[in-house]
Amino acid sequence: MTNRIVPVFVPHLGCPNDCVFCDQRRISGSASPATAETVRAAIEDANRVLTPDAAAELAFYGGSFTAIPRREQDELLAAASPFIAPNQTVNATRGLRVSTRPDFMTRDTAERLKQCGVATIELGAQSMRSEVLTLSKRGHTPEDVRNAARAVRSAGLNLVLQMMTGLPGDTPEGALRTANELLDLQPSAVRVYPTVIVRGTELERMWRRGAYREHTVEDAVALGATLIELFERAGVPIIRFGLNATESLAGDVAGGAYHPALGELAQSRVYLRRARELLRGNYGCATVKLGVAVNRVSIMSGQGRRNARALEREFGIHRLQVSAADVKNGEIVILNIEK
């Protein structure tokens, strides 16, 4: 799943209800629904930077694609068809991707999308707990998610599942149960979106009257680190952690787990936990040098050396250093210890 993504946003287009947390215009940064002309413009922009054989997908995000009237779906897919190289299947280097609701996905729908060049379908599961879905006004059930996932996989398409943490009525334990149930559906990848309180939504009103407890950045980072390790052990990549930071969204955030580098913070927490295990029993050292993959040095050190300082305090280390080493991403080794 290393395709480059060319996004086309269809904010709230086709969605049959308003979830308590949702304002797709603010989240996507796009106020107008996508049109055939929008799609053609996105393809032109992409072709300026992509080589003809580049692995890429044009993705319809931000709405409920399969809930759009069939005629409008066909228009958007037809406009996107030039993006797919001639005489290639959906498993080739170019394809289409759609994001939609579980209750608007059947086997027939998945087969139709496949014939139109769709390679990947993302389902907004959000939670596998009925009470959480009800309180969030999602309008679908966990069984809808299971049925939709089976339909996508039966059609031979890539399945990506989206989950949210910190929704009304949810708990860290509940989020872990959701993650395990999503893994049972055998997705190709997942996205994790900690809940952000967007101005003007019902969730903001619930929060201000005390009916909803904010899912803070710290809450999201601590739980996210656990989820990262869970999905990593299962061999399922998290292709996005946290909302994509945009200027328009930043100005509309009232609270919740919003940070422009939320995924990096969660990954950094994973490294902190692993470093603690590695250093167990090594107290009162003068210096310790840890080695990680070259592209993980800053993540191990933490923003502003936060992880390094925490380990120095906890283990009584005078100076902890982090250097590049010939190890895999996620691995940490002790390069040197001076007592």
C-alpha angles and dihedrals in degrees: 000000000000097000120140110242123226104193127212113181123217099182112208090332108154097000108141097206145019116254112212093245098043136111104144094185092060095039095050096035089230124112099182127068117246119264134188088265091053089054094048091050091051090052092050091051091048094049090057091064105025125078115231092255096042114134102244144141129208103223130203105211140169103044143046101280099187092048090062113101109276093244091057092046090053092049093052093045092047090051089051095049095091087063089069115079113245119268094009128127126230088265093062128095095282127050146136130258129199132192118210149148121279092233091060098054124092133161090258091051092049091050091049092051090048090055088053092057100265110152102173135035122195117202122202098223094155093173140007092209114099095210092052092050090049095049090047091049092232093154095218137082136231088254089058088057092050093048093047093048091051090049092052094047093045089057089055095245129139111262122213119182125202123208133181129211126207098031119154110289095010128123134192088258090051091050090053090051089051091050092051092048090050089052089054087062090061101232122189089225142343139221122214119204117184109209118269121194105230119197115256096024127119088245090062090053091048090050095048093051092047097252093117130045113220117250097223130206089254091051090051094046095049094046092038092057089056092048092049091056092044094053092040092056089051092051093241114132123224101224094186133019114187132359119303106261113242131168091238093052094045090059092052100049113113096176145310133088101337120141128141090231101034094135092052091050091053092047089049089054089054090055092048091054092048092047090053090055092047094050096045109136095017102109131159097018122161094221137358125190118199124194126214136159112295093249092052101055095100092043091053092047091047129218108314088001088293094152093044092051092047091053092046090055096042097047099030091243115164094209130004118194130190121207138173115268137175096263136117123265108278095027124113126191133183108242098179142354126193116191 
